[in-house]
PDB file of C-alpha atoms in Angstrom:
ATOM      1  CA  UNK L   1       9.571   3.948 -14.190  1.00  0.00           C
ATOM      2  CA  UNK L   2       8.810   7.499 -13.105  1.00  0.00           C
ATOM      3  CA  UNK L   3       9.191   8.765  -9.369  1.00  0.00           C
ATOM      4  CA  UNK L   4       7.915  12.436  -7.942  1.00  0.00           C
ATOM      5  CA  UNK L   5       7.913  13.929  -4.952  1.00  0.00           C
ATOM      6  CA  UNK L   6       4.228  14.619  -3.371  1.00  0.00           C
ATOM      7  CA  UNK L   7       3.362  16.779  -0.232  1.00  0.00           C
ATOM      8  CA  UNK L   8      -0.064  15.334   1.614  1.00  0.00           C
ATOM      9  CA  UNK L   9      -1.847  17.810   3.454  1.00  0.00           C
ATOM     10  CA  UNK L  10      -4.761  16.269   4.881  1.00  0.00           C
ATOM     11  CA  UNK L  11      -5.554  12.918   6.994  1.00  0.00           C
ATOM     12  CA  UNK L  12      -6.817   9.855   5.062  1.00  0.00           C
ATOM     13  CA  UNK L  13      -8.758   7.356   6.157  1.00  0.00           C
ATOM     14  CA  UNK L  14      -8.590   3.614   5.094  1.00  0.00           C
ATOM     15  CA  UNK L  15     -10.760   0.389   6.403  1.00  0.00           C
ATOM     16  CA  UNK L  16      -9.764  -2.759   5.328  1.00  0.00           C
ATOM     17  CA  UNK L  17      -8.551  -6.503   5.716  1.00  0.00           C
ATOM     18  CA  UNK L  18      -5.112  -7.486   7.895  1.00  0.00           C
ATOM     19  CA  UNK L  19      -3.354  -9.815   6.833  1.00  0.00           C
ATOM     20  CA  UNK L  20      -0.766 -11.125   9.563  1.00  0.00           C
ATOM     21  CA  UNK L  21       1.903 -13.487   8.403  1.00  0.00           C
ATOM     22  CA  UNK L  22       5.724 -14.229   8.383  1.00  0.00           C
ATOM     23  CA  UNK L  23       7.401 -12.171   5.816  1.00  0.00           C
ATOM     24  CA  UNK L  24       8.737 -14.246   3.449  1.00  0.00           C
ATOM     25  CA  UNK L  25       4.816 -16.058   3.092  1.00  0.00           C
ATOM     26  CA  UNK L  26       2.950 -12.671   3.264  1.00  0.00           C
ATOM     27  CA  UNK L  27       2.389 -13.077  -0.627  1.00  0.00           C
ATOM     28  CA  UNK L  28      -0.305 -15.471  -0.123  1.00  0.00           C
ATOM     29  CA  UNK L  29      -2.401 -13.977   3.021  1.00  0.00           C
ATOM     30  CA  UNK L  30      -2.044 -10.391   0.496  1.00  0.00           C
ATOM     31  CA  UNK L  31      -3.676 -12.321  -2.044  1.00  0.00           C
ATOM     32  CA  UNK L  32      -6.437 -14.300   0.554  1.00  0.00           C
ATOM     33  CA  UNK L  33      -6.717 -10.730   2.018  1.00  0.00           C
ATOM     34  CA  UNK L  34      -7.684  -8.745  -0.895  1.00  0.00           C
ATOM     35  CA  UNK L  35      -9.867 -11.680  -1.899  1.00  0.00           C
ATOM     36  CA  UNK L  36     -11.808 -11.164   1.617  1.00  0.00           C
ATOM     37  CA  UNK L  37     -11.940  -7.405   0.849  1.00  0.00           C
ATOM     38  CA  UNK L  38     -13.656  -7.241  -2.517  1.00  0.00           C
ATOM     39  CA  UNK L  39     -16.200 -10.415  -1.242  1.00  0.00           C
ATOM     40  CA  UNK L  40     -16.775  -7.889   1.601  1.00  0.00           C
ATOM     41  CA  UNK L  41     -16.809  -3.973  -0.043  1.00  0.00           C
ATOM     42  CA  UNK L  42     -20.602  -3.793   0.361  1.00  0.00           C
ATOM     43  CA  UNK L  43     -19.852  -3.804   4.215  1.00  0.00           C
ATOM     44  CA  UNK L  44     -17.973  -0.400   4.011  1.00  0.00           C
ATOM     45  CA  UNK L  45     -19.132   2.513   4.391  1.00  0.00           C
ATOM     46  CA  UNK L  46     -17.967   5.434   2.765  1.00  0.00           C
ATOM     47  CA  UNK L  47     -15.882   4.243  -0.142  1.00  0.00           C
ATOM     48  CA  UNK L  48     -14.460   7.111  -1.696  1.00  0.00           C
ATOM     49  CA  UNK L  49     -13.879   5.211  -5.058  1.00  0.00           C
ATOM     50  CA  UNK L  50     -14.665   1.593  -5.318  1.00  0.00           C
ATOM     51  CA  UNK L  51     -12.317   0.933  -8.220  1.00  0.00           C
ATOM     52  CA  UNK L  52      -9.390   1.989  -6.236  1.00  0.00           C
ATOM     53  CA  UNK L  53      -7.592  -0.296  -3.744  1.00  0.00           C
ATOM     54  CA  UNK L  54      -4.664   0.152  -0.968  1.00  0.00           C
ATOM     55  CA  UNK L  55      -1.925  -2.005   0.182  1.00  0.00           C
ATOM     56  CA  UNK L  56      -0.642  -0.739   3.194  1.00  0.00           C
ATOM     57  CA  UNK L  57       2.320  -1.456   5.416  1.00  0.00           C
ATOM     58  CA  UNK L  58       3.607   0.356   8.347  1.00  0.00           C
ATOM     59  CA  UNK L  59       6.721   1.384   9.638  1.00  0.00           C
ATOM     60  CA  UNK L  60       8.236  -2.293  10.161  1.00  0.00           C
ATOM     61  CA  UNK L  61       7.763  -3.880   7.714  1.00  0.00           C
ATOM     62  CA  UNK L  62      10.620  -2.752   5.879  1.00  0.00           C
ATOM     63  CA  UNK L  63      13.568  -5.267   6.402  1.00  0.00           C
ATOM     64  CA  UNK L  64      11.589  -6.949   9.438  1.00  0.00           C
ATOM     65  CA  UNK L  65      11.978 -10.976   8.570  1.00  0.00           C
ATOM     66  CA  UNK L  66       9.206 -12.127  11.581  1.00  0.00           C
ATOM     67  CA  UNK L  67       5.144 -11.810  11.266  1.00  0.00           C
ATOM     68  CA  UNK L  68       4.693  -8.223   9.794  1.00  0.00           C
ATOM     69  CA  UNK L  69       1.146  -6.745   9.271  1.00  0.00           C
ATOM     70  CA  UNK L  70      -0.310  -5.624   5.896  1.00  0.00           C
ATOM     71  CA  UNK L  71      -3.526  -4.066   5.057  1.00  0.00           C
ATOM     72  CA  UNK L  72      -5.923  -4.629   2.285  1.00  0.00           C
ATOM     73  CA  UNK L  73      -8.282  -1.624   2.375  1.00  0.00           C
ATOM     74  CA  UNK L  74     -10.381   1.283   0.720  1.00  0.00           C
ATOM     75  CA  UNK L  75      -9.908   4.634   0.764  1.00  0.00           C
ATOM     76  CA  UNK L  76     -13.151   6.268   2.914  1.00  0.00           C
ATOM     77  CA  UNK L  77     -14.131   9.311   3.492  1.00  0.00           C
ATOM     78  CA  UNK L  78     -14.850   9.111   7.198  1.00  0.00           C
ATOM     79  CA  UNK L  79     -14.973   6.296   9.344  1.00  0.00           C
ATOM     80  CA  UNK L  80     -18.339   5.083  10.487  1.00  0.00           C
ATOM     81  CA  UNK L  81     -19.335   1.286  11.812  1.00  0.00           C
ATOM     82  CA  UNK L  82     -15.713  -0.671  10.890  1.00  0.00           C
ATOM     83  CA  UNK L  83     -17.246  -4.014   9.877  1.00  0.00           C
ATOM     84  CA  UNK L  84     -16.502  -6.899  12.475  1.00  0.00           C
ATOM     85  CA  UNK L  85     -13.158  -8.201  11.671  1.00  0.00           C
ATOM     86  CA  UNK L  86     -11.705  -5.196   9.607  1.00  0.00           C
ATOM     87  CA  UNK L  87      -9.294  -2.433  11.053  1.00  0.00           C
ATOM     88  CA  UNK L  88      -9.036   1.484  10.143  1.00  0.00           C
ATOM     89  CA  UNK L  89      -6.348   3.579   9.256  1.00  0.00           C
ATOM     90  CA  UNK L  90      -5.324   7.421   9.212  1.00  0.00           C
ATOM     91  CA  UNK L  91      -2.356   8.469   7.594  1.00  0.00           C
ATOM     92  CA  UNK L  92      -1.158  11.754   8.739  1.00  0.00           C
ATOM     93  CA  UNK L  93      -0.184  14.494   5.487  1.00  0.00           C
ATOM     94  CA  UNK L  94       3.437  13.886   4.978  1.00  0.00           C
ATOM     95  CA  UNK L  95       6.062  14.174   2.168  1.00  0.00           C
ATOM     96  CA  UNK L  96       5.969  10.979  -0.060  1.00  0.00           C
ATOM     97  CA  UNK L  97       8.428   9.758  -3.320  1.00  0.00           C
ATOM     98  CA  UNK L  98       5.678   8.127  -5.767  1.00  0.00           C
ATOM     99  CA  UNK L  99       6.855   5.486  -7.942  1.00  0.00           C
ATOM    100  CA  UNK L 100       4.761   4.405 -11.073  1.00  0.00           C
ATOM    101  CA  UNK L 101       5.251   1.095 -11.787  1.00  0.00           C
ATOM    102  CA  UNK L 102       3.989  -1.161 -14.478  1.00  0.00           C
ATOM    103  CA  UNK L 103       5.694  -4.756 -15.350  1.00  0.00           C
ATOM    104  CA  UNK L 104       4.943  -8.292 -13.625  1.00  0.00           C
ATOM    105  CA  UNK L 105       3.355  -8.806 -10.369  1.00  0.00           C
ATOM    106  CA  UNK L 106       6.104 -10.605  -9.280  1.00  0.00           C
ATOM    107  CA  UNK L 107       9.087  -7.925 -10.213  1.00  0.00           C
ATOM    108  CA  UNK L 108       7.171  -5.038  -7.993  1.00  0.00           C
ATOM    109  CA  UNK L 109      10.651  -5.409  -6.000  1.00  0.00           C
ATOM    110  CA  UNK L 110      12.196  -3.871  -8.845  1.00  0.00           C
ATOM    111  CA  UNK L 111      10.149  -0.509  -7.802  1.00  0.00           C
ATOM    112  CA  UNK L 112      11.374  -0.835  -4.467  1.00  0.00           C
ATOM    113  CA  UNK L 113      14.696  -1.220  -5.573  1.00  0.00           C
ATOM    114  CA  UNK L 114      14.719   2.173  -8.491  1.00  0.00           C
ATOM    115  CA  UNK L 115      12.786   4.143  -5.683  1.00  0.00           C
ATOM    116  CA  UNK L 116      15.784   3.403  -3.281  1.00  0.00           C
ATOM    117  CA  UNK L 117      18.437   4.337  -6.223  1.00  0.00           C
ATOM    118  CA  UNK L 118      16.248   7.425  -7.034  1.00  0.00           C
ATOM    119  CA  UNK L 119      15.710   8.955  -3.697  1.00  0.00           C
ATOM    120  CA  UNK L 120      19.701   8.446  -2.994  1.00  0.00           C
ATOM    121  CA  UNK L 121      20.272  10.038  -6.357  1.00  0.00           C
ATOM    122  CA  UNK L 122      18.069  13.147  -5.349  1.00  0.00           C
ATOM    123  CA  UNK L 123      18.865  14.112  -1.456  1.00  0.00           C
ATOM    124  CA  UNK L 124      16.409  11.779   0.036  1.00  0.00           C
ATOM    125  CA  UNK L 125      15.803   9.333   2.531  1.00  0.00           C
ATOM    126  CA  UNK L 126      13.151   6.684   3.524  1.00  0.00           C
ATOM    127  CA  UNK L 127      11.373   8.061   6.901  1.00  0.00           C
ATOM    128  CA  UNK L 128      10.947   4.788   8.330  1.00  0.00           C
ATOM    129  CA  UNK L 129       8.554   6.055  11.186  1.00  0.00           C
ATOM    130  CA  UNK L 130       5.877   6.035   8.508  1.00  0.00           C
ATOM    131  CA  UNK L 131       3.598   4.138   6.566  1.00  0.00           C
ATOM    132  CA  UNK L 132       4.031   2.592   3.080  1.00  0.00           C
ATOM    133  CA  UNK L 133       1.078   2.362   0.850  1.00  0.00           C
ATOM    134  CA  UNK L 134       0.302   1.182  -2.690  1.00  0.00           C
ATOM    135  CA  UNK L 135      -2.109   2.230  -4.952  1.00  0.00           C
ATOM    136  CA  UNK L 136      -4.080  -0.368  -7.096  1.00  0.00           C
ATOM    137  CA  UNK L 137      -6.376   1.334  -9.731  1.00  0.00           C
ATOM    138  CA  UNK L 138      -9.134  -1.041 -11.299  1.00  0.00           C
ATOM    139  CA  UNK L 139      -8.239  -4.341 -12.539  1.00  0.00           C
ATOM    140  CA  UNK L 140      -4.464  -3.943 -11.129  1.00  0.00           C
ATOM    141  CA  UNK L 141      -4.807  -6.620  -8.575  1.00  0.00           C
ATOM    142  CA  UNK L 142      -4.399 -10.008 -10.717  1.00  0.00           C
ATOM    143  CA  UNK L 143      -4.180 -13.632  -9.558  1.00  0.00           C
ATOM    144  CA  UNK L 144      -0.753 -14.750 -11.514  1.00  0.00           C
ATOM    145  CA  UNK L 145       2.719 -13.635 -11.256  1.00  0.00           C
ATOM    146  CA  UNK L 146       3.531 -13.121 -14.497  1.00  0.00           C
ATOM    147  CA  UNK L 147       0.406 -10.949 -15.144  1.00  0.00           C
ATOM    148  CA  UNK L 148       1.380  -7.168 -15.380  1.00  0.00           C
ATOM    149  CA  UNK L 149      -0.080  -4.532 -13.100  1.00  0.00           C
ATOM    150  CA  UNK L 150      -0.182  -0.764 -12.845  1.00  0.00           C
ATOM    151  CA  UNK L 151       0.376   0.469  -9.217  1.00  0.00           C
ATOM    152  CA  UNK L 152       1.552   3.418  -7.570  1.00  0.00           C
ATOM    153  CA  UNK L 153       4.102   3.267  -4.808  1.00  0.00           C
ATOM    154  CA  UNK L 154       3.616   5.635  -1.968  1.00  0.00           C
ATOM    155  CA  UNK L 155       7.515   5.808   0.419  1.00  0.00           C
ATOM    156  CA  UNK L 156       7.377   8.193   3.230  1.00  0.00           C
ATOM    157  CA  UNK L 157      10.316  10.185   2.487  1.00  0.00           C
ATOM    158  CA  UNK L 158      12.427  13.201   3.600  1.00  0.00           C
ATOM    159  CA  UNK L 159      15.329  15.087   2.665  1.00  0.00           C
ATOM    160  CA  UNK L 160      18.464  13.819   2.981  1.00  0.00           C
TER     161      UNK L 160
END
């Protein structure tokens, strides 16, 4: 795995799919969630790449064992006309670690975990305020756990 450090500098936008669910069952309202999402990408507006999908969590998720929110969504390039049922999103710029990972769908933990032992390696810190995203180019969202994937990991982050 490979992780850098990358500066935002502009809002982005993201509409999308919610999926609401007890944290140790999110796995399978992700999965019904992206499913919804790609039936439903003709209803968005402004898709900046259509190959490209986002997994988004915010700021408690991370630890939080109760219902915890996670969104499904496309990158746009302004909001216009959110399609009944789907939320939007704007991440403000901020200082992110990005982890490349590639290996089984059900071992992304192990990103999680090297990102962690990276950024305390390097000065850094999670900033916890902040939203987590992943990056899924085309064909990295797959239907079995021992399928491999290619994501990027996106950890608000700031110096130690």
């Amino acid at each position: 795995m490979k992780v850098e450090i990358l500066e935002t500098h502009c809002i982005t936008s993201y509409v999308g799919v919610r999926a609401t669910e007890e944290f140790s069952n999110l796995g399978q309202s992700i999965g019904k969630s992206f499913s919804e999402l790609f039936k439903r990408k003709d209803e968005i507006t402004n898709i900046i790449n259509p190959s490209v999908t986002y997994g988004i969590s915010p700021p408690n998720y991370k630890g939080n064992k109760g219902k915890v929110d996670f969104y499904c969504s496309y990158e746009v390039s302004s909001v216009a006309n959110v399609p009944h049922g789907m939320v939007h999103i704007h991440i403000l710029p901020r200082v992110y670690s990005v982890t490349h990972y590639i290996g089984p769908r059900s071992e992304t933990d192990s990103g999680y975990e090297y990102t962690s032992q990276w950024l305390s390696e390097n000065g850094y810190t999670y900033d916890d305020s902040e939203y987590y995203f992943e990056r899924h180019d085309d064909g990295s969202i797959v239907d079995q756990d021992d399928e491999i994937i290619e994501m990027k990991i996106y950890s608000p982050v700031k110096k130690g």
